[in-house]
Coordinates of C-alpha atoms in Angstrom, one line a residue:
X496 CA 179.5 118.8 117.9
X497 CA 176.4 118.0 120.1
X498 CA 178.5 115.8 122.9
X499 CA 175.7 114.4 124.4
X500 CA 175.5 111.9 121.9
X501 CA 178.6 110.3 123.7
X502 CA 176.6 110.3 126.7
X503 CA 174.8 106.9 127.3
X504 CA 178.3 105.2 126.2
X505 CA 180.3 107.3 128.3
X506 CA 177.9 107.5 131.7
X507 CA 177.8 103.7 131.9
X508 CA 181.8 103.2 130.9
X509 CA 183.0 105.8 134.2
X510 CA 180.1 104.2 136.8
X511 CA 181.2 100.6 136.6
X512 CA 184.9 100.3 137.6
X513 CA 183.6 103.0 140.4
X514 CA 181.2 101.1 141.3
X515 CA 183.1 97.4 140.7
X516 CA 186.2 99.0 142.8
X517 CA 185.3 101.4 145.2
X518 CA 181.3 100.7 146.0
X519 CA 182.1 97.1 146.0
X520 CA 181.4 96.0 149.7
X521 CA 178.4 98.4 150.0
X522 CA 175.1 97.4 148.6
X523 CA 173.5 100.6 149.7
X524 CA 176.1 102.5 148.2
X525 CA 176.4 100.8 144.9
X526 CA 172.4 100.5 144.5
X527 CA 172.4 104.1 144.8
X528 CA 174.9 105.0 142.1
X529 CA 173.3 102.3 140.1
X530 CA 169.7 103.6 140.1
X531 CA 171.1 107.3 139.9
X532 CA 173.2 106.6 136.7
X533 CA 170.3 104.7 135.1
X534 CA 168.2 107.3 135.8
X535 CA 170.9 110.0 134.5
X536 CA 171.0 107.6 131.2
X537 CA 166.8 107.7 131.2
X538 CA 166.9 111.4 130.8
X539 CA 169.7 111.8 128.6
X540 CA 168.1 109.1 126.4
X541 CA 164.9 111.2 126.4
X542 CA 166.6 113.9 125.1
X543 CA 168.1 112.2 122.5
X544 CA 165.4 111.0 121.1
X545 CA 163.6 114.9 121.2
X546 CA 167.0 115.9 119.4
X547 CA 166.6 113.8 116.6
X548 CA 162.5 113.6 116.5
X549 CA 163.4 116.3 113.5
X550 CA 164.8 114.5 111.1
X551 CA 168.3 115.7 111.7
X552 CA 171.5 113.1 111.9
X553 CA 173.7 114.3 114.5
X554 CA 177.7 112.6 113.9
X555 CA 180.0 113.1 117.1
X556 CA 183.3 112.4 116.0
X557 CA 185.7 111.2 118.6
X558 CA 189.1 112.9 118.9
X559 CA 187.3 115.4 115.6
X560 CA 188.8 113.2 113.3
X561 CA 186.4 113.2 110.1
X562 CA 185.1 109.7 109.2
X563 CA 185.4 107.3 107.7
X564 CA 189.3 107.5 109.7
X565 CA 188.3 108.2 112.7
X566 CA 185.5 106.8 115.0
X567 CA 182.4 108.2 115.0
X568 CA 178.6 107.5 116.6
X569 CA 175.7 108.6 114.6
X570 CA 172.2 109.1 116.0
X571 CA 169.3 109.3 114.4
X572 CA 165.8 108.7 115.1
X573 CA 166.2 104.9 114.4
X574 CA 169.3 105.3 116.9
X575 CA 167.6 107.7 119.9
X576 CA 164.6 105.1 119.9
X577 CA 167.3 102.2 120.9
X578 CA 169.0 103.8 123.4
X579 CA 165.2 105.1 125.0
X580 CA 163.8 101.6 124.9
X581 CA 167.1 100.3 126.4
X582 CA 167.5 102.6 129.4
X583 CA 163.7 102.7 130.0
X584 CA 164.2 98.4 130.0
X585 CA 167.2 99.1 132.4
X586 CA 165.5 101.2 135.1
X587 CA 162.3 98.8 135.2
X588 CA 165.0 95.6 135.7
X589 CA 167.2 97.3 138.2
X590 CA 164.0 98.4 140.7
X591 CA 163.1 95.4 140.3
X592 CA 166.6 93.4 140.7
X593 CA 167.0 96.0 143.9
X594 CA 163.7 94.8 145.4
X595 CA 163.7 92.0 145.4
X596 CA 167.6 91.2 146.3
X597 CA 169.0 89.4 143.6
X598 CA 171.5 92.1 142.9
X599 CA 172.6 91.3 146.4
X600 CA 172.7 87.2 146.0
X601 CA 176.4 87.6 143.8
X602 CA 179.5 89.8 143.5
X603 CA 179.4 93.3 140.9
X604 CA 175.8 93.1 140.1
X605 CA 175.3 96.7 139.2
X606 CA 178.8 97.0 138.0
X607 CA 178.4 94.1 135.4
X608 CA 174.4 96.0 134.7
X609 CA 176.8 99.0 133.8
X610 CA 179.0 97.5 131.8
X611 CA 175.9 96.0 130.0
X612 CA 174.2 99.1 129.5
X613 CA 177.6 100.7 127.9
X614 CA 177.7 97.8 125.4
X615 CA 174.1 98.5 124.6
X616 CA 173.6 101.7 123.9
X617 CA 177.4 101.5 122.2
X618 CA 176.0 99.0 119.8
X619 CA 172.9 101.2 119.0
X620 CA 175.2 104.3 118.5
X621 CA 178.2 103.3 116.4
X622 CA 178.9 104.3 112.7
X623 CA 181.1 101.6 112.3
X624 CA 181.0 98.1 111.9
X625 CA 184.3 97.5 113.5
X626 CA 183.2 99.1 116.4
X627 CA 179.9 97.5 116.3
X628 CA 182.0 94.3 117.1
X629 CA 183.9 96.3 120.1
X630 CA 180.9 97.0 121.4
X631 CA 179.1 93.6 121.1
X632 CA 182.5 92.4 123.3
X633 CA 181.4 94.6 125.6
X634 CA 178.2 93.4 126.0
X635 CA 178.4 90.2 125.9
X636 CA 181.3 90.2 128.3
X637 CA 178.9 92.1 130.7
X638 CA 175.9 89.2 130.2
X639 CA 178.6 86.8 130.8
X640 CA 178.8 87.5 134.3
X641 CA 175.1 88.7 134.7
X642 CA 174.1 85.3 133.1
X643 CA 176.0 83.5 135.8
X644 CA 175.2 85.7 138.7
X645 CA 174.1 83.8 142.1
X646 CA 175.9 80.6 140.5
X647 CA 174.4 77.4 140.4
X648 CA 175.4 74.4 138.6
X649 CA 172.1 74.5 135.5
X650 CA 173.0 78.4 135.6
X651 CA 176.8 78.3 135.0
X652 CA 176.0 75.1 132.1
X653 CA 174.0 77.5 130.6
X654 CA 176.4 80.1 130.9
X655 CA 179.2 78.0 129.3
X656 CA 176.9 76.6 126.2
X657 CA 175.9 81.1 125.8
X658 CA 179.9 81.7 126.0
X659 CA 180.9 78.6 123.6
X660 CA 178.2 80.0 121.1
X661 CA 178.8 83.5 121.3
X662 CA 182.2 83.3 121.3
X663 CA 181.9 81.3 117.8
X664 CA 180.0 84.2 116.7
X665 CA 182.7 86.5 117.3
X666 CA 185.2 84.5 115.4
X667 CA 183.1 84.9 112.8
X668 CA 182.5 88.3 113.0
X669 CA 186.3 88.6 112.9
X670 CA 186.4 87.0 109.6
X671 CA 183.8 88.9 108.2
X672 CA 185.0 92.3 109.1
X673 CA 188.5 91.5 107.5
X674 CA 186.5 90.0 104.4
X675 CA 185.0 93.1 104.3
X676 CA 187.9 95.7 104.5
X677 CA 189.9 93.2 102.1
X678 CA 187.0 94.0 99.2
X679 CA 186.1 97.7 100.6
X680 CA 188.9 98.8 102.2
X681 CA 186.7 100.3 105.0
X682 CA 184.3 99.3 107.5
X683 CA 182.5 102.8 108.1
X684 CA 178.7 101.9 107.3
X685 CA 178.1 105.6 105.2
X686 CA 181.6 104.7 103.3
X687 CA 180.7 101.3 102.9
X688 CA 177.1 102.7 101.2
X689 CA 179.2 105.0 98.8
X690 CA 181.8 102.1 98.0
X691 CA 180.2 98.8 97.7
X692 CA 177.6 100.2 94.5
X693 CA 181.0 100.9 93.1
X694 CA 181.7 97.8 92.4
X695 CA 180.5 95.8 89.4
X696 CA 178.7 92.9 90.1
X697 CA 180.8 90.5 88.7
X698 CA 183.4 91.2 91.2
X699 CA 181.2 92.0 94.2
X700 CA 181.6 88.1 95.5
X701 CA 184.1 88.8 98.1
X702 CA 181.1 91.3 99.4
X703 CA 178.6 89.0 99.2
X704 CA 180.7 86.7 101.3
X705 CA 181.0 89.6 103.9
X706 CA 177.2 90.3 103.7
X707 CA 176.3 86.8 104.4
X708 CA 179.3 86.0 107.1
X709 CA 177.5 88.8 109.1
X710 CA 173.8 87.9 109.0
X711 CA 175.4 84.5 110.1
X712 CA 176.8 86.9 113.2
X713 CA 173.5 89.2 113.4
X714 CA 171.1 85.7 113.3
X715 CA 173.3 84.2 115.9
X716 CA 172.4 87.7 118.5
X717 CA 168.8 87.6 117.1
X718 CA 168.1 84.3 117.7
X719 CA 167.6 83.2 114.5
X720 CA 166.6 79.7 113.5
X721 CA 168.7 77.6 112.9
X722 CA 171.2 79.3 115.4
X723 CA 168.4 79.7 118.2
X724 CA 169.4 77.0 120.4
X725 CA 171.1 79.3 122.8
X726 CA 168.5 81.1 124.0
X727 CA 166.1 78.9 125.7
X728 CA 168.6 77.2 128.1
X729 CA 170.6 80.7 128.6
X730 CA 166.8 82.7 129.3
X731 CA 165.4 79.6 131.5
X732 CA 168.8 79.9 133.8
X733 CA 169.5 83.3 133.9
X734 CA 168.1 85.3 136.8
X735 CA 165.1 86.6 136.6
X736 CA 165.9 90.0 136.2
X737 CA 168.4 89.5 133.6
X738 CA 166.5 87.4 131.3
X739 CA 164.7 90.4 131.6
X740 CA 167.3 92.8 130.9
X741 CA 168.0 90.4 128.2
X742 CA 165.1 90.8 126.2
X743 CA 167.0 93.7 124.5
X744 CA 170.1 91.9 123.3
X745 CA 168.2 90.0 121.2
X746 CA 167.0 93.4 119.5
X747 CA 170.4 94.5 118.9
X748 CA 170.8 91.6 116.7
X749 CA 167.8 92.9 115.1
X750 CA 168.8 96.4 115.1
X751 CA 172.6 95.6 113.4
X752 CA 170.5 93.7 110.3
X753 CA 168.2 97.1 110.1
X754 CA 171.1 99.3 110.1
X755 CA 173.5 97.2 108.0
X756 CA 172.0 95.7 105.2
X757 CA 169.9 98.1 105.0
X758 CA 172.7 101.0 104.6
X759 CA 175.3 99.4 103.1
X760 CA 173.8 96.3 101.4
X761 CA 170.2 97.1 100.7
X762 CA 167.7 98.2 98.3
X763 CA 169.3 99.6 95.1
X764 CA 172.7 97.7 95.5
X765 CA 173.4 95.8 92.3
X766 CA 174.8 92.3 93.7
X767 CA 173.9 92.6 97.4
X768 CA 170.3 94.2 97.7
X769 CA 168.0 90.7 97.6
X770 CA 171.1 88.9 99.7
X771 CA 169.8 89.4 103.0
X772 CA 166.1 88.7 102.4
X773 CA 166.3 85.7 100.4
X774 CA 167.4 83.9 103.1
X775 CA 166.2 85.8 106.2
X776 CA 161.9 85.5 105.1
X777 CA 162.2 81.4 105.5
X778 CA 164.5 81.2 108.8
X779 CA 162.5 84.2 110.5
X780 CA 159.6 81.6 109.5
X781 CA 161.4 78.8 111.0
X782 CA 162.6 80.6 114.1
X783 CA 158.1 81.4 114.6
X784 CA 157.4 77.8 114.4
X785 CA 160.1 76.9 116.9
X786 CA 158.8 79.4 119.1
X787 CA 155.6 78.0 118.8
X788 CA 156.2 74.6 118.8
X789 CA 158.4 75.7 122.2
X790 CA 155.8 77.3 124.1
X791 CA 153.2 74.4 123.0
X792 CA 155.7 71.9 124.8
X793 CA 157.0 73.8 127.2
X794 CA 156.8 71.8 130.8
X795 CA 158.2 74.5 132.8
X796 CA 157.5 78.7 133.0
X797 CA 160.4 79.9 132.3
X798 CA 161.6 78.0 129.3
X799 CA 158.2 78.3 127.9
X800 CA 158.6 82.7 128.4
X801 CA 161.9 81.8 126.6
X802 CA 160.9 80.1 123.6
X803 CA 158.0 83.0 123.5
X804 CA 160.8 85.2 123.1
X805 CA 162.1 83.2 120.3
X806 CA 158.6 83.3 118.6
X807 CA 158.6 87.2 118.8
X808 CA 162.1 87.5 117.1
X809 CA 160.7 85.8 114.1
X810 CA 157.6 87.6 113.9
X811 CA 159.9 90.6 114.0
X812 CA 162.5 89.4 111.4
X813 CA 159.7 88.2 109.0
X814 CA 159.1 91.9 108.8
X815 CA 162.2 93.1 108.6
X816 CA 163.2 90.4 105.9
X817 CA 160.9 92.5 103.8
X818 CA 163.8 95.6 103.7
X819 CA 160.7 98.0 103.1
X820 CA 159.7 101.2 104.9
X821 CA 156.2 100.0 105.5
X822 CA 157.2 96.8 106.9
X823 CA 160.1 98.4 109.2
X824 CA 157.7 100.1 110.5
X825 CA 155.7 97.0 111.5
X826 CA 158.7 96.0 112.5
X827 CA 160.4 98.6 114.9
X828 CA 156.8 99.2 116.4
X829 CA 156.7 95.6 117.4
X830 CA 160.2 95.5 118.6
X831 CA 159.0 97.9 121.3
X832 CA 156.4 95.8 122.1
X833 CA 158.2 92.6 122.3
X834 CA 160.3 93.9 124.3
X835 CA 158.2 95.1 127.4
X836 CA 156.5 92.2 126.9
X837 CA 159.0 89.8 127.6
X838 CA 160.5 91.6 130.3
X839 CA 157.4 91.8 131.9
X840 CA 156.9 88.0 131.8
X841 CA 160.2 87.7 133.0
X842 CA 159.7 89.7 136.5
X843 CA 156.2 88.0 136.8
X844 CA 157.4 84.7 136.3
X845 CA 159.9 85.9 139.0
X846 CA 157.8 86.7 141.5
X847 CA 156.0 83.7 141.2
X848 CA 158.3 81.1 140.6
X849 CA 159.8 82.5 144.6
X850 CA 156.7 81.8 145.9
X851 CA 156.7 78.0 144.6
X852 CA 158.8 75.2 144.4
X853 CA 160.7 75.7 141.3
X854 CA 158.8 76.5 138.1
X855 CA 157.5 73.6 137.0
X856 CA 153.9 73.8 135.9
X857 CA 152.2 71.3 138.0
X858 CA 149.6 71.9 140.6
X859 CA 151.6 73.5 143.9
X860 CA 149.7 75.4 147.1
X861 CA 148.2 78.5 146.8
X862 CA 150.5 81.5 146.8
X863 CA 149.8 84.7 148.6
X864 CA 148.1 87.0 146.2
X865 CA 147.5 84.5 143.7
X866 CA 144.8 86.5 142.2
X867 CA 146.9 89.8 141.7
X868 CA 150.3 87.3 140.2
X869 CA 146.6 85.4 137.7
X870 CA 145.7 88.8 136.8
X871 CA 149.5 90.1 136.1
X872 CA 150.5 86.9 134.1
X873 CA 147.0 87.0 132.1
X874 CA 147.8 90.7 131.0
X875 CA 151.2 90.2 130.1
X876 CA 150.8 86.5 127.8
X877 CA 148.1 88.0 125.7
X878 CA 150.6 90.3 125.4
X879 CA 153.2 88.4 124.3
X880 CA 150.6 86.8 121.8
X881 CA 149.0 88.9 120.4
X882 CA 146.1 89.9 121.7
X883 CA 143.6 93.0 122.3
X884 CA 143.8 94.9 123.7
X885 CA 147.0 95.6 124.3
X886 CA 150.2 96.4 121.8
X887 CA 150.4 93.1 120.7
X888 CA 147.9 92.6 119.0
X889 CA 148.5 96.1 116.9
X890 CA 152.2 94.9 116.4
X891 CA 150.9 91.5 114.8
X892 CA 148.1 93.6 112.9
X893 CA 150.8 95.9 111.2
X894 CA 153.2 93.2 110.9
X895 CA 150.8 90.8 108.6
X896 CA 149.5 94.4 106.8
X897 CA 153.0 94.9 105.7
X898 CA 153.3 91.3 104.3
X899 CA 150.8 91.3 101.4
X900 CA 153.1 90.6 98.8
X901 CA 151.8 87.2 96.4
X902 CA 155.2 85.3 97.2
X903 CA 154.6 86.3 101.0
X904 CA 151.6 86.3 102.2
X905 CA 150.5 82.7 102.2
X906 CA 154.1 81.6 104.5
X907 CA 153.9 84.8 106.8
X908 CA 150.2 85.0 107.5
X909 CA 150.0 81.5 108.2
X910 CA 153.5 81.5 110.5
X911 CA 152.2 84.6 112.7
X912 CA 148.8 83.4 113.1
X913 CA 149.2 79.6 113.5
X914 CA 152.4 80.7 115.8
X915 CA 149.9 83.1 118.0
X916 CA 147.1 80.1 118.3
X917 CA 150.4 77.6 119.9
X918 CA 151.5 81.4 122.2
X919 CA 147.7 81.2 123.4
X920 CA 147.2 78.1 124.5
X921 CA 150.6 77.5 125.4
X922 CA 150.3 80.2 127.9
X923 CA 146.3 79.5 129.0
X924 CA 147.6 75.8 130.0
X925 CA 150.4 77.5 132.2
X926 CA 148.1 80.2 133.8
X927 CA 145.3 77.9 134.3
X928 CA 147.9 75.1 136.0
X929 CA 149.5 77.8 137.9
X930 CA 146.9 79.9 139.2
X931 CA 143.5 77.9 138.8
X932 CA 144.6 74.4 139.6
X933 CA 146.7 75.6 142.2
X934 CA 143.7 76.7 144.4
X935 CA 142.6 73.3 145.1
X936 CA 145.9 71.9 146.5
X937 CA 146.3 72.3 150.5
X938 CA 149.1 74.0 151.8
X939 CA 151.7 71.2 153.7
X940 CA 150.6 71.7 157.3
X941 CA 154.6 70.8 158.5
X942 CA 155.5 73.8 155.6
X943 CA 152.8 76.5 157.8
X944 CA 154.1 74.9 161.3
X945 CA 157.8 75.4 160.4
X946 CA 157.2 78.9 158.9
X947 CA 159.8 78.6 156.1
X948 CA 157.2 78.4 153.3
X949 CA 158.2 81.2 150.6
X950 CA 154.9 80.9 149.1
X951 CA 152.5 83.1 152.0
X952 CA 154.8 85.7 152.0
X953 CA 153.9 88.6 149.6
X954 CA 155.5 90.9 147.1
X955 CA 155.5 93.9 148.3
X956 CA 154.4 97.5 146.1
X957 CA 158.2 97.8 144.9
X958 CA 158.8 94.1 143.7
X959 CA 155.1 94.5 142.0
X960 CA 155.8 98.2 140.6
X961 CA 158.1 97.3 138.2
X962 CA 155.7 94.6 136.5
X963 CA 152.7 97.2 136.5
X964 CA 155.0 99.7 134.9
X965 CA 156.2 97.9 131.9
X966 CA 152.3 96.7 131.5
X967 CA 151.3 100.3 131.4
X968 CA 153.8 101.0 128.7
X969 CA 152.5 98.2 126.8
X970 CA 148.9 100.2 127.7
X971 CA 150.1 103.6 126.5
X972 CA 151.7 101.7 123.4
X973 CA 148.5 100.6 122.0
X974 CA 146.5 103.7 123.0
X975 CA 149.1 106.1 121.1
X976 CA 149.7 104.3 118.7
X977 CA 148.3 106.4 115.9
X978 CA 151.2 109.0 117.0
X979 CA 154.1 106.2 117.5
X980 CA 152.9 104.9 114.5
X981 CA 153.6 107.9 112.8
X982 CA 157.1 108.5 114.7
X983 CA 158.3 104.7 113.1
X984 CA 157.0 106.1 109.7
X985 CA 159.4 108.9 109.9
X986 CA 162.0 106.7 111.3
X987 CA 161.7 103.8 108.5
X988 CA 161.9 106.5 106.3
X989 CA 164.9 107.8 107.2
X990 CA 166.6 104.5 107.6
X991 CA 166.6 104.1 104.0
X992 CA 167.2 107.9 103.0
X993 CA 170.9 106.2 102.6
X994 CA 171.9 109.7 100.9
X995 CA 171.1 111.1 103.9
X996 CA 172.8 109.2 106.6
X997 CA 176.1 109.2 103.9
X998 CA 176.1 113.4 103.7
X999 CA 175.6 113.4 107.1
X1000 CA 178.7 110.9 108.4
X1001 CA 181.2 111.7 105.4
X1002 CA 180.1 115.6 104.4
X1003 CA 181.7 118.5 104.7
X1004 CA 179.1 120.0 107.6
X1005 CA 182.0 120.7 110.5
X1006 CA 178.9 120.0 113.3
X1007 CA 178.4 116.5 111.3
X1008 CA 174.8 117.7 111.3
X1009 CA 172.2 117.3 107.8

């Protein structure tokens, strides 16, 4: 067995109680492991992803018990991409979190980042929905503390609404995993693909029941309307570099709809394969227009980056509603996007919003280096909507050529484009009120004369790297995107080899390799 597959799961797992216990009351100390793990994780991610770039489906089985008995984590190229975008994410966040001292403002910062990246990368690894739910625990645990970090009395009400919500979720993952082994009598995703076509369609409801109990459970991390709600309030309140950081847990909502119904209750399934699309096309359509709507009437930055984010996850989820390979293409290639471009609106928005009185978007005194925060924000919201020519506007391109279809078109061409037209001038009113209007407001002569005004004091090169970097991926995104294009082709296609991923988890090949 290849054991670096356990890697990214195990890395994270043994550097947070180190951390959380023994680094504890040194920063320094704990910034350093932090950073170095990450880092660790980047590489190991990296090659990963090279491992898997040839088609091969590498199985680790924990303990070498063969599944479906025993635990096992599966990657693929679908899986390697997941865990690269996540630690490449994480290593932006946490320069960023380091420089500019909010991992420093609470307790067990970079021990709670640890636990999150574990959770993560766990999530995007497992062969098994039951342990798809361990790891989502994990995770969420993680963001429970990250969410509330630095306290405050909007932050922790927005922490107790994410809890209460995500905690119903779980109760309902509960049910759906025993629904599930009650009609299957496993919960393996490549024995669940060999056993669920087994059964005739007449007595398949008990499956249906699962299958729908868990896009309930998949919407709710995806952000899926009408179970969206969480996300504006939780992203507005979080810190800045968490909401960040955040802009990948959304995706493994995403991710867990890919890699279930697409394995074990997709195309070809008699009773199960049209379940999952009938009703995820209209509420991905629903989720754009509250997005939209969102950002349109957004009165504050933040909440308006947040309910962008919302308007991305149903641009995404109208592709993958579609359960084709051309369309999860559109779909993975704009997940990559999406997610460097919220981030990246995120940090901005953070190094802004220190330099003002709070975020709300009314006229306030210049800001130092107001033109280089204009030029930042401008880059990253046409971005976020869809515009040349960065990735964005590709994603969107591939996204509506994927949706051609005579019942689709009209609904998903209108809901992406009408959705980017609120995005833009959503986000031209905030730039303009931020950085143009802004100009012509004098700075309080008592705020210069006492000194304590945040706003004339500069980011420095490491609080601004991390922005430029995730803008430059978003660069490099559009400018290869012939070749990543081509990379997602292969990956979509494997998704739904489901013969494929099934030899490779349950076959007789003792390195669990295909």
């Amino acid at each position: 067995m290849m054991h670096w597959i356990i890697l990214p799961v195990f890395l994270p797992a043994l550097l947070a109680p180190l951390i959380g216990f023994v680094m504890r009351h040194d920063i320094t100390l704990a910034r350093t492991a932090s950073v170095a793990g990450t880092v660790i994780l980047l590489a190991v991610a990296v090659g990963l992803a090279m491992a898997a770039a040839d088609g091969t489906t590498h199985v680790y089985r924990l303990g070498d018990w063969p599944a479906p008995f025993g635990i096992v984590l599966v990657l693929d190229r679908l899986s390697a991409l997941m865990v690269l975008l996540t630690s490449t994410l994480a290593l932006i966040v946490l320069i960023h979190a380091i420089a500019t001292g909010w991992d420093a403002r609470g307790r067990h910062f970079h021990a709670l980042f640890q636990f999150q990246l574990m959770g993560i990368c766990g999530a995007f690894l497992t062969g098994d929905v039951f342990n798809l739910f361990v790891f989502f625990e994990v995770l969420l645990i993680a963001s429970y503390g990250l969410m509330i970090h630095s306290g405050g009395k909007d932050r922790m009400r927005a922490g107790l609404q994410y809890v209460v919500m995500n905690l119903a979720g779980s109760t309902l993952f509960l049910f759906a995993l025993g629904t599930l082994y009650a009609s299957t009598g496993t919960l393996n995703i490549a024995d669940l693909a060999t056993r669920i076509p087994e059964i005739p369609p007449e007595e398949a409801a008990l499956v249906r029941v699962a299958a729908i109990l868990l896009m309930v459970v998949f919407a709710v991390k995806a952000a899926l309307f009408p179970v969206q709600f969480w996300l504006p309030m939780t992203y507005a309140n979080a810190p800045a570099p968490v909401a960040a950081l955040f802009a990948i847990m959304t995706k493994v909502g995403a991710y867990a709809i890919l890699r279930v119904h697409t394995t074990a209750f997709g195309p070809g399934i008699t009773g199960t394969e049209d379940l999952a699309g009938t009703w995820l096309f209209p509420a991905a359509i629903m989720t754009i227009a509250v997005g939209a709507f969102g950002v349109l009437g957004a009165r504050r930055l933040l909440p308006l980056i947040a309910f962008s984010v919302v308007g991305s996850m149903g641009t995404l989820l109208v592709a993958v509603a579609a359960f084709s390979t051309t369309a999860t293409t559109a779909a993975l290639y704009y997940m990559v996007h999406s997610t460097f471009a919220a981030a990246c609106l995120f940090l901005i928005a953070d190094l802004v919003v220190t330099r003002r009185s709070g975020d709300r978007l009314s006229a306030q005194p210049v800001t130092a280096q107001n033109g280089l925060f204009a030029a930042l924000f401008f880059a990253a919201a046409i971005a976020m909507a869809g515009m040349p020519p960065l990735s964005g506007f590709l994603g969107k391109l591939l996204v509506l050529d994927a949706l051609r279809e005579p019942g689709v078109i009209g609904w998903a061409w209108s809901a992406v484009l009408v959705g980017s037209l609120f995005t833009i001038v959503g986000f031209g009113r905030a730039g303009s009120t931020l950085f143009w209007k802004s100009t012509s407001v004098a700075v309080p002569t008592d705020d210069v004369q006492g000194g304590a005004s945040a706003h004339l004091s500069p980011a420095t090169t490491m609080q601004i790297a991390p922005v430029m970097l995730a803008l430059g991926l978003l660069g490099a995104l559009a400018v290869f995107a012939g070749p990543v294009a081509a990379y997602l082709d292969d990956t979509s296609a494997q998704l739904f080899d489901r013969a494929g991923y099934v030899d490779a988890v349950l076959g007789a090949n003792p390195e669990g390799e295909s």
